[in-house]
XYZ file of C-alpha atoms in Angstrom:
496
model
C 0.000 0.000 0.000
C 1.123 3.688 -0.835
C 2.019 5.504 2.356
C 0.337 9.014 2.431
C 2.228 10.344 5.473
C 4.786 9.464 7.542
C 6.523 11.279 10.607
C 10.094 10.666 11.624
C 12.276 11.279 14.559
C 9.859 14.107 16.136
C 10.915 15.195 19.315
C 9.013 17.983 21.241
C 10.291 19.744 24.820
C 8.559 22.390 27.061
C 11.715 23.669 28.978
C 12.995 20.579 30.545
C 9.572 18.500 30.182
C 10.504 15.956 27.261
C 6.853 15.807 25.542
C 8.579 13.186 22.684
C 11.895 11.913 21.604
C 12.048 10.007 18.282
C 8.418 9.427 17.804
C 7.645 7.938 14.280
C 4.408 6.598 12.604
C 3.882 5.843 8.984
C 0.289 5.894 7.667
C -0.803 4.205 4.453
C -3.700 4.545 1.988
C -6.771 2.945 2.635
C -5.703 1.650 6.144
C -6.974 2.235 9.934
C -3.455 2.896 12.230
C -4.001 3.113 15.677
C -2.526 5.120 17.853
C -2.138 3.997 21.511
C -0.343 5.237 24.470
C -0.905 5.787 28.504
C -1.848 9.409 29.462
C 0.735 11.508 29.842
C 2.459 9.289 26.884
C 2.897 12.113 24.398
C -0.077 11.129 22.292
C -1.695 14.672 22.543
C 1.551 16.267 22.119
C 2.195 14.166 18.319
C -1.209 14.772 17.068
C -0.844 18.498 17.607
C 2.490 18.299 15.385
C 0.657 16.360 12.621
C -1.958 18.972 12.546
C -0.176 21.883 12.744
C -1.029 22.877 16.219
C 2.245 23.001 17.134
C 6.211 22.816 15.585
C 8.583 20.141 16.428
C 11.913 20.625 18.094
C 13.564 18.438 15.521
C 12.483 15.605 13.039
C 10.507 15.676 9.593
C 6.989 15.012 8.001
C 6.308 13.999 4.557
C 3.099 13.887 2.724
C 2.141 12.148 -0.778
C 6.005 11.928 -1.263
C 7.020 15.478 -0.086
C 8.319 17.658 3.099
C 5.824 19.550 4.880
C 5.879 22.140 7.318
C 2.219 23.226 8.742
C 2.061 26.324 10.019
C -1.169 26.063 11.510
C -4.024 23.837 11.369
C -5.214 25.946 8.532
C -2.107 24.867 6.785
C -3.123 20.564 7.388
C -6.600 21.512 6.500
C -5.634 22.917 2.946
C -2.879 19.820 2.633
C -5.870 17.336 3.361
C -4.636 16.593 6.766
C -8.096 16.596 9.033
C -7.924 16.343 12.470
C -11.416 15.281 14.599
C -10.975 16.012 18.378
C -12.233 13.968 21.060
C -13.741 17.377 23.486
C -16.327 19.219 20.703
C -15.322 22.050 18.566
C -18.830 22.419 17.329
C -20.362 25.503 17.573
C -23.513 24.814 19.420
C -25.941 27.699 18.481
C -25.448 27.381 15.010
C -27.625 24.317 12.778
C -26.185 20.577 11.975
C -25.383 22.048 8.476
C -23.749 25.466 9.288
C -21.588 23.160 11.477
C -20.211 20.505 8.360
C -19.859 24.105 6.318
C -17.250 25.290 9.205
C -14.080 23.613 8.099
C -14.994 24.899 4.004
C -14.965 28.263 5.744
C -11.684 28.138 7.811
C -9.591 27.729 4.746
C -11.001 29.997 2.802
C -8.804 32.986 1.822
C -11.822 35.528 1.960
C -14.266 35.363 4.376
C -17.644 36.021 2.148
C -16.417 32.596 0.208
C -19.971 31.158 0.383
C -18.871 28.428 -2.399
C -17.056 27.151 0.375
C -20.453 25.819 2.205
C -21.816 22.627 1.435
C -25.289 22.005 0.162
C -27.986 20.539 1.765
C -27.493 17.655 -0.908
C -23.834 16.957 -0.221
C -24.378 17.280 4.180
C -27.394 14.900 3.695
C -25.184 12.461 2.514
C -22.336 13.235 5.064
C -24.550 12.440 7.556
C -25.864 9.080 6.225
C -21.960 8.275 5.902
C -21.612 8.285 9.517
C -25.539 7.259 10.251
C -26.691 10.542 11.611
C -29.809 10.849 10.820
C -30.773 14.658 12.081
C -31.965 17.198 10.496
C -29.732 19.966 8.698
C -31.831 22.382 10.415
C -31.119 21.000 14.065
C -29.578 23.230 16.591
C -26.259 21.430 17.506
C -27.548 21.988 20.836
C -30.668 20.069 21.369
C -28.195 16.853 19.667
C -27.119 14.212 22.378
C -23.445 13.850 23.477
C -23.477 10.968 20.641
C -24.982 12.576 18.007
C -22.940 15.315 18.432
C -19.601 13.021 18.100
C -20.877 12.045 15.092
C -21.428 15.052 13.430
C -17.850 16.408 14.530
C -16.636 13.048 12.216
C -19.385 13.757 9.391
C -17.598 17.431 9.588
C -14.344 15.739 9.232
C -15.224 13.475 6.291
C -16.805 15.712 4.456
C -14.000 17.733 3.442
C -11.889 15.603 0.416
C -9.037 14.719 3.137
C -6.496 11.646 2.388
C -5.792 11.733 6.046
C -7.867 11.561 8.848
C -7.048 11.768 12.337
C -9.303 10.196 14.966
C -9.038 11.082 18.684
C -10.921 8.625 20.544
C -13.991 8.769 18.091
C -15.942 5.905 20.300
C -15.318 7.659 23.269
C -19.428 9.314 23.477
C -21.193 6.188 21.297
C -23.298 3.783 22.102
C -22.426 0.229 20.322
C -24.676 0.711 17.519
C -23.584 4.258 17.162
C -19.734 2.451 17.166
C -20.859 0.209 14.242
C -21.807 2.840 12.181
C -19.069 4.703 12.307
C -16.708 1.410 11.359
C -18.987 0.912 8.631
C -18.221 4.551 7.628
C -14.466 4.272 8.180
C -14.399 1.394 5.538
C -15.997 3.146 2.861
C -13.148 6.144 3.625
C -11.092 3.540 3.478
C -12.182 1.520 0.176
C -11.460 5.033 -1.560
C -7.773 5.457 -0.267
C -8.381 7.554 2.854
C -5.789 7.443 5.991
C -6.626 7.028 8.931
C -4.962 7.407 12.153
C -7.436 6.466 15.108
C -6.768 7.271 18.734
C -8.248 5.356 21.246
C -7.906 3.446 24.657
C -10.284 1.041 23.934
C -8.148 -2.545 23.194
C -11.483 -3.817 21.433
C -11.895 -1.205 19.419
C -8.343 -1.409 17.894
C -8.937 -5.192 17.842
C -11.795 -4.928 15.476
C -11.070 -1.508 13.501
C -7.490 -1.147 12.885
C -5.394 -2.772 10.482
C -1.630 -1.680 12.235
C -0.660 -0.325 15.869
C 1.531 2.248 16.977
C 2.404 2.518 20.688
C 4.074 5.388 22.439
C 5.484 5.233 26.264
C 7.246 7.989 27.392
C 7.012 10.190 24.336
C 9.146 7.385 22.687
C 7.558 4.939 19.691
C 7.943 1.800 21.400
C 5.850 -0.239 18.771
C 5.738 0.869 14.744
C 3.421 -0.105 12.824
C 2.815 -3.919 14.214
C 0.007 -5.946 11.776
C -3.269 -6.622 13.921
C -2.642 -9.965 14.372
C 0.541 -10.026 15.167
C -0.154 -7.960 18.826
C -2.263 -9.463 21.622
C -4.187 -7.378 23.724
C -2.201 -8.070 26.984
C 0.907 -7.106 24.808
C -0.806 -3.567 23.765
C -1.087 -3.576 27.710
C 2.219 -4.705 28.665
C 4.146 -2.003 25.735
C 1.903 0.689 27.109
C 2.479 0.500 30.947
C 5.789 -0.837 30.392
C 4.860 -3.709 32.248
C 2.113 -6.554 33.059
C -0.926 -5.963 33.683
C -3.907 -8.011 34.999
C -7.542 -6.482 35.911
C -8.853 -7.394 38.938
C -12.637 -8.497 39.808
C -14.380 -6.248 42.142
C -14.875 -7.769 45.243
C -17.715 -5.210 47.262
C -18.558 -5.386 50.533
C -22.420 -6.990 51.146
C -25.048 -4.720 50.831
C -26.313 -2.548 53.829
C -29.728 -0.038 54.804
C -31.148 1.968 51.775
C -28.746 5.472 51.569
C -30.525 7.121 48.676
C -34.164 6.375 47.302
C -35.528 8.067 43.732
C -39.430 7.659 43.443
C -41.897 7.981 40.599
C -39.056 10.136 38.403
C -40.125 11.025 35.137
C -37.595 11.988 33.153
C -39.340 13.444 30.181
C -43.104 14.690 30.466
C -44.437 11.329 28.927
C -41.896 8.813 30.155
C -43.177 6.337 32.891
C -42.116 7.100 36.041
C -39.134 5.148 37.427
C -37.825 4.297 41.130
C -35.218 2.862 42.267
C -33.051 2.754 45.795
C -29.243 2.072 46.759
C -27.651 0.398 49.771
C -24.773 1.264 51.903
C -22.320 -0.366 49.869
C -23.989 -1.173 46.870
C -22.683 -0.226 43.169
C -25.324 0.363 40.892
C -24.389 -0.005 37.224
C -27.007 2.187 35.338
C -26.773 1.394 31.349
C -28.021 2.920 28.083
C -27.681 3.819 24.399
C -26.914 7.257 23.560
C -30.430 9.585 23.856
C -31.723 6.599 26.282
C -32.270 8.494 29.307
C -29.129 6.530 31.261
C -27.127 9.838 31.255
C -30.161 11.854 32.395
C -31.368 9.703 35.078
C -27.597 9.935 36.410
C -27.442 13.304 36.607
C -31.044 13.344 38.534
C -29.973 11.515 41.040
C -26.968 13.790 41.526
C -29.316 16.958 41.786
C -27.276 18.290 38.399
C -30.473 18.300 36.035
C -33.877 18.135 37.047
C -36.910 15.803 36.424
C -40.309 16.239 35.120
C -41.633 14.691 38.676
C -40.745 12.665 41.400
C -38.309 12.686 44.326
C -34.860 11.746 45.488
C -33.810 12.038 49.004
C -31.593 10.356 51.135
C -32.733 8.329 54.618
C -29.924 9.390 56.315
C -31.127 12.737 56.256
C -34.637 12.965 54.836
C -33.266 15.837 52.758
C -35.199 15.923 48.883
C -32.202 16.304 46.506
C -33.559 19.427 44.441
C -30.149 20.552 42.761
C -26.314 20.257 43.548
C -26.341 22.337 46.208
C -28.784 20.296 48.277
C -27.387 17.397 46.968
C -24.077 18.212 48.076
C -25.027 19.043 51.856
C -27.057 15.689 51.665
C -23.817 13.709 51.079
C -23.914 12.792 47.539
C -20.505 13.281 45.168
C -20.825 13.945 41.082
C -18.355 13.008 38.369
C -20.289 14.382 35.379
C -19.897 12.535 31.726
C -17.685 15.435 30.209
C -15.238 16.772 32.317
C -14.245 19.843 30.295
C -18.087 21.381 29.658
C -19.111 20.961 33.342
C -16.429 19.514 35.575
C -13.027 21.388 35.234
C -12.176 24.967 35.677
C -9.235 24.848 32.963
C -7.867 28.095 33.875
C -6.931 27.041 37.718
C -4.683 24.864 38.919
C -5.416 21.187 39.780
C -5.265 22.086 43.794
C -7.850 24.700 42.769
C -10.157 22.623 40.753
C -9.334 19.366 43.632
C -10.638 21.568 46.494
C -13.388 23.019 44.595
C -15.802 21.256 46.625
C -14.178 22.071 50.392
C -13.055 25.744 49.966
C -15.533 26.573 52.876
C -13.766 23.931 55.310
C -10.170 25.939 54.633
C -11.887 29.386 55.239
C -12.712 31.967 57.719
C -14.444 35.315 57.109
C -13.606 34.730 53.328
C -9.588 34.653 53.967
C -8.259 31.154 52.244
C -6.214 29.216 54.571
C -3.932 28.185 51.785
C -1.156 26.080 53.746
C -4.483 23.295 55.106
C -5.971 23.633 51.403
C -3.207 20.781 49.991
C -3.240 18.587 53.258
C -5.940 16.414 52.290
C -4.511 15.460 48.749
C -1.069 14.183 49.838
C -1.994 10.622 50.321
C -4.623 10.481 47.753
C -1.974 11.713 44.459
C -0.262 8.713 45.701
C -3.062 6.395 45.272
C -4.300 7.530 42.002
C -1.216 7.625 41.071
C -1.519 11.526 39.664
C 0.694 12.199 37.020
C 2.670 14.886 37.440
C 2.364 14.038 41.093
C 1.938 17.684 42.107
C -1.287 20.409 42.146
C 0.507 23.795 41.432
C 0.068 23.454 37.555
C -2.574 24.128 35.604
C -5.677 21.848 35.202
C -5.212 21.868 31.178
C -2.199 20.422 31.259
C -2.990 17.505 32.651
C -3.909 14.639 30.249
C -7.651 13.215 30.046
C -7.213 10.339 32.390
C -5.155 12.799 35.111
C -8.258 15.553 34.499
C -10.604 12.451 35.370
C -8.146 11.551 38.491
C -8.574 15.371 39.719
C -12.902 15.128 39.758
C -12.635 12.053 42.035
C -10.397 13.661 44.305
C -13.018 16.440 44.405
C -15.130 14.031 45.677
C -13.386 11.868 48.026
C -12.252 14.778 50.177
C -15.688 15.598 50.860
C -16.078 14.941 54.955
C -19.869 13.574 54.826
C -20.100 11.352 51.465
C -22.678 8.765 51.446
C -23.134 8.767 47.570
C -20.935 8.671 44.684
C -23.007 9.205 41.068
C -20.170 8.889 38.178
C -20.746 9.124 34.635
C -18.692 7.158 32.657
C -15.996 7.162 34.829
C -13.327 6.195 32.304
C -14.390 7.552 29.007
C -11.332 8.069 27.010
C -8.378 7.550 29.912
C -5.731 4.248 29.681
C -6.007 1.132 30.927
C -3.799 2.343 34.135
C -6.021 5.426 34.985
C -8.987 2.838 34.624
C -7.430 0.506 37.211
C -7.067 3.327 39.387
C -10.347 4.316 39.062
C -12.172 0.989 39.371
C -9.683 0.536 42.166
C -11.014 3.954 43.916
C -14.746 2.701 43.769
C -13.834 -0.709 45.280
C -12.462 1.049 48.073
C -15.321 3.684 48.642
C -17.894 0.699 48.579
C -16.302 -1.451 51.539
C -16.134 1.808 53.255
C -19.677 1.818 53.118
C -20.239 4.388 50.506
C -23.279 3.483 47.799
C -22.123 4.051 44.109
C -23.797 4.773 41.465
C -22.101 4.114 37.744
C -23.696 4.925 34.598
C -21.573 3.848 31.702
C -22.223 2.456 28.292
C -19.075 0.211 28.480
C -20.911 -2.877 29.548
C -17.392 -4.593 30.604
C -17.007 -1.963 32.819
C -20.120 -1.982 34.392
C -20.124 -5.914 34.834
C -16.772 -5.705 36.804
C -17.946 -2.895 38.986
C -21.534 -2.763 40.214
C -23.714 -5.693 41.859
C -27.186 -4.657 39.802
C -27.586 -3.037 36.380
C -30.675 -0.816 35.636
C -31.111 -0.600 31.737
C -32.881 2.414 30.619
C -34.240 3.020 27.037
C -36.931 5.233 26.025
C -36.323 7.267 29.377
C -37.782 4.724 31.358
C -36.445 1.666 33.050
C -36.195 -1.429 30.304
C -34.915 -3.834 32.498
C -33.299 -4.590 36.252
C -31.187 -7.449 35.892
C -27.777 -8.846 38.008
C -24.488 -7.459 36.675
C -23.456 -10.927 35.356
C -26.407 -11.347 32.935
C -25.837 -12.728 29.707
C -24.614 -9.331 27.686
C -26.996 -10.280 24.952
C -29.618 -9.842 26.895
C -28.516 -6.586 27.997
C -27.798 -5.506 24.451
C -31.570 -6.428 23.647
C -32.579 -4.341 26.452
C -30.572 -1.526 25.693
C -32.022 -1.431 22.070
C -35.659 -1.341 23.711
C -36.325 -5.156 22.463
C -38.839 -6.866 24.850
């Protein structure tokens, strides 16, 4: 196969913070290269240079044959190069097609270059490339998490690129949602398209890509190795750098009921749901994208509200009417996307990790900012925080050390009874995942109830004694967390 572009040698430093040193990846026509990597392994840092974020410190890039040197994004754009992030760039008050038009209108050289814009025509058959089926005339706003994901790749493919870059593309779908976009990715493919796809998920590579690149420690550690020639536990074992093995979740039994949801309707003509979690119970809550599962998750945490019903806890007898109440009722939050509501990106990580105790390290307004760390010092330990320190800035953290940085929010609270987390490991390594999983294990033989809500059913299985599947917003199903996961599946799609 013709390689389209290949990078060689790329190094990157920010002062004495080595970001990559001799990173190299070669990506060929009408192939799916995957890109894998820890957090903190440079991946962010390498996609940047092939998109022309950033410059490199030394090394080269070649495309169809020839040098390149991107300026800017803009630069990539024009050369065919099309990067698709993993957080949205979509601009949410404008429509579905104003949105695929965006990129046409980036690159052009004057701004009233309508010819630029795609017809309805050519975005009605972007979006049945990538099985959106919305209407051009939809507000990007009122789209799901999922839908929107999609129509940041429709965006992507809709421009004539010969490269496309991926960063974890699965990381908001459902599994039907997931299919659809393979599908999608082969027709790219059967025309000559390249395309690099990021992603933590070991199944996904499994099934979609054709090659594997690894990087550890900004380093290329595997190039280009065929499908079948890598297991999974060696993708594991070249990312961490050593062997890994998951471990089962062993909870401690069940005690009283801690939080109790009646009769919640979560749209005006849903039927109304209940449900009620013990002291040291995990709840797995699953769904499809649009399902409700998301929703009923952030209920329960007092981050959205209902259209009827109650949630309070016993231990209190206090209703749960918003986060606030919630919050002085005992009940943490780790919302689904941690850069739209979790993160304040402009503080440090001490900052955004004390968020929720500020009041505790206070009098009369005046900060007590030597007690404001003290809590944190074991716990960066235990997750394992990387850089292991809270004086820099939130954004530079990678996604599974933002993620890391939410739960501490949460576990330094001083009267938690209840831990709601939505999709507690969407798009962070198989190490931050451990940690994670590891985190919820302990909070649950201390007695703590947990709630997950995550549409990665493996997850879920390991994690949580009970699964509630929601579809339609209402409940589809209440099953044990080993069921069969065809059954689940069936459920999920709203199959009786």
């Amino acid at each position: 196969m013709k390689t389209i572009f290949q990078a060689s040698g790329i190094s990157k430093h920010y002062g004495t913070t080595c970001a990559l040193r001799d990173a190299n990846l070669v990506l060929k026509a009408g192939q799916i290269h995957a890109l894998m990597g820890e957090n903190g392994a440079g991946k962010s840092t390498f996609v940047k240079i092939l998109v022309g974020a950033i410059r490199p410190d030394d090394g080269a890039l070649v495309l169809d044959g020839q040098p390149v040197v991107f300026g800017s994004v803009r630069d990539a754009l024009n050369q065919g190069v099309v990067p698709v992030y993993q957080h949205s760039t979509l601009f949410t008050p404008l429509t579905v097609l104003e949105n695929l038009s965006a990129f046409g209108l980036g690159t052009a050289q004057h701004s009233w270059a309508r010819n630029n814009c795609l017809d309805r025509q050519q975005a009605s058959e972007v979006l049945n490339m990538v099985g959106l089926d919305v209407s051009l005339d939809s507000l990007v706003d009122e789209l799901s998490l999922g839908e929107r994901q999609l129509l940041e790749i429709a965006r992507g493919v809709g421009r004539r690129c010969s490269v496309l870059i991926l960063d974890e593309p699965t990381a908001a779908l459902g599994a039907r949602e997931a299919d659809r976009l393979h599908q999608a990715l082969q027709v790219l493919c059967a025309k000559g398209t390249a395309i690099l796809y990021i992603s933590h998920k070991i199944d996904d590579i499994k099934r979609m890509a054709d090659a594997v690149t690894i990087l550890r420690d900004g380093l290329t550690v595997v190039n280009a190795a065929a499908r079948d020639d890598i297991s999974a536990a060696q993708i594991v074992q070249h990312m961490l750098g050593q062997t890994f093995e998951p471990q089962a979740l062993c909870v401690s039994s069940r005690g009283e009921v801690v939080l109790e949801a009646k009769d919640i309707r979560l749209t005006p003509t849903a039927q109304p749901l209940s449900l009620c979690v013990h002291r040291g119970e995990v709840l797995g809550i699953v769904g499809v994208a649009g399902s409700g599962a998301l929703r009923l998750g952030e209920v329960l945490a007092g981050a959205a509200s209902s259209h009827g019903g109650s949630v309070s806890l016993n231990a209190t007898a206090e209703v749960v009417s918003d986060r606030q109440s919630a919050m002085r009722a005992g009940i943490g939050y780790v919302p689904s996307d941690r850069h739209a509501d979790g993160l304040f990106l402009g503080l440090s990580a001490l900052k955004n990790a004390s968020a929720s105790v500020l009041r505790g390290f206070s009098s009369w307004g005046v900060l007590r900012l030597r007690e404001e760390a003290t809590p944190f010092d074991a716990l960066i330990a235990q997750f394992n925080l990387n850089p292991p320190r809270l004086d820099l800035d939130a954004a530079y953290y990678s996604g599974g050390n933002q993620q890391k940085l939410l739960f501490l929010r949460n576990l330094v609270l001083p009267n938690l009874r209840v831990l709601v987390v939505l999709e507690p490991t969407r798009g962070v390594d198989v190490g931050a995942r451990e940690s994670i999983h590891q985190a919820l294990r302990a909070l649950a033989c201390r007695g703590i109830a947990i709630i997950v809500v995550s549409s990665d059913l493996l997850e879920v299985n390991t994690l949580c004694h009970q699964l509630l599947v929601v579809a339609s917003h209402q409940v589809a199903g209440r099953m044990m967390a080993d069921a069969q996961t065809d059954a689940v599946l069936s459920m999920m799609a709203g199959a009786s």
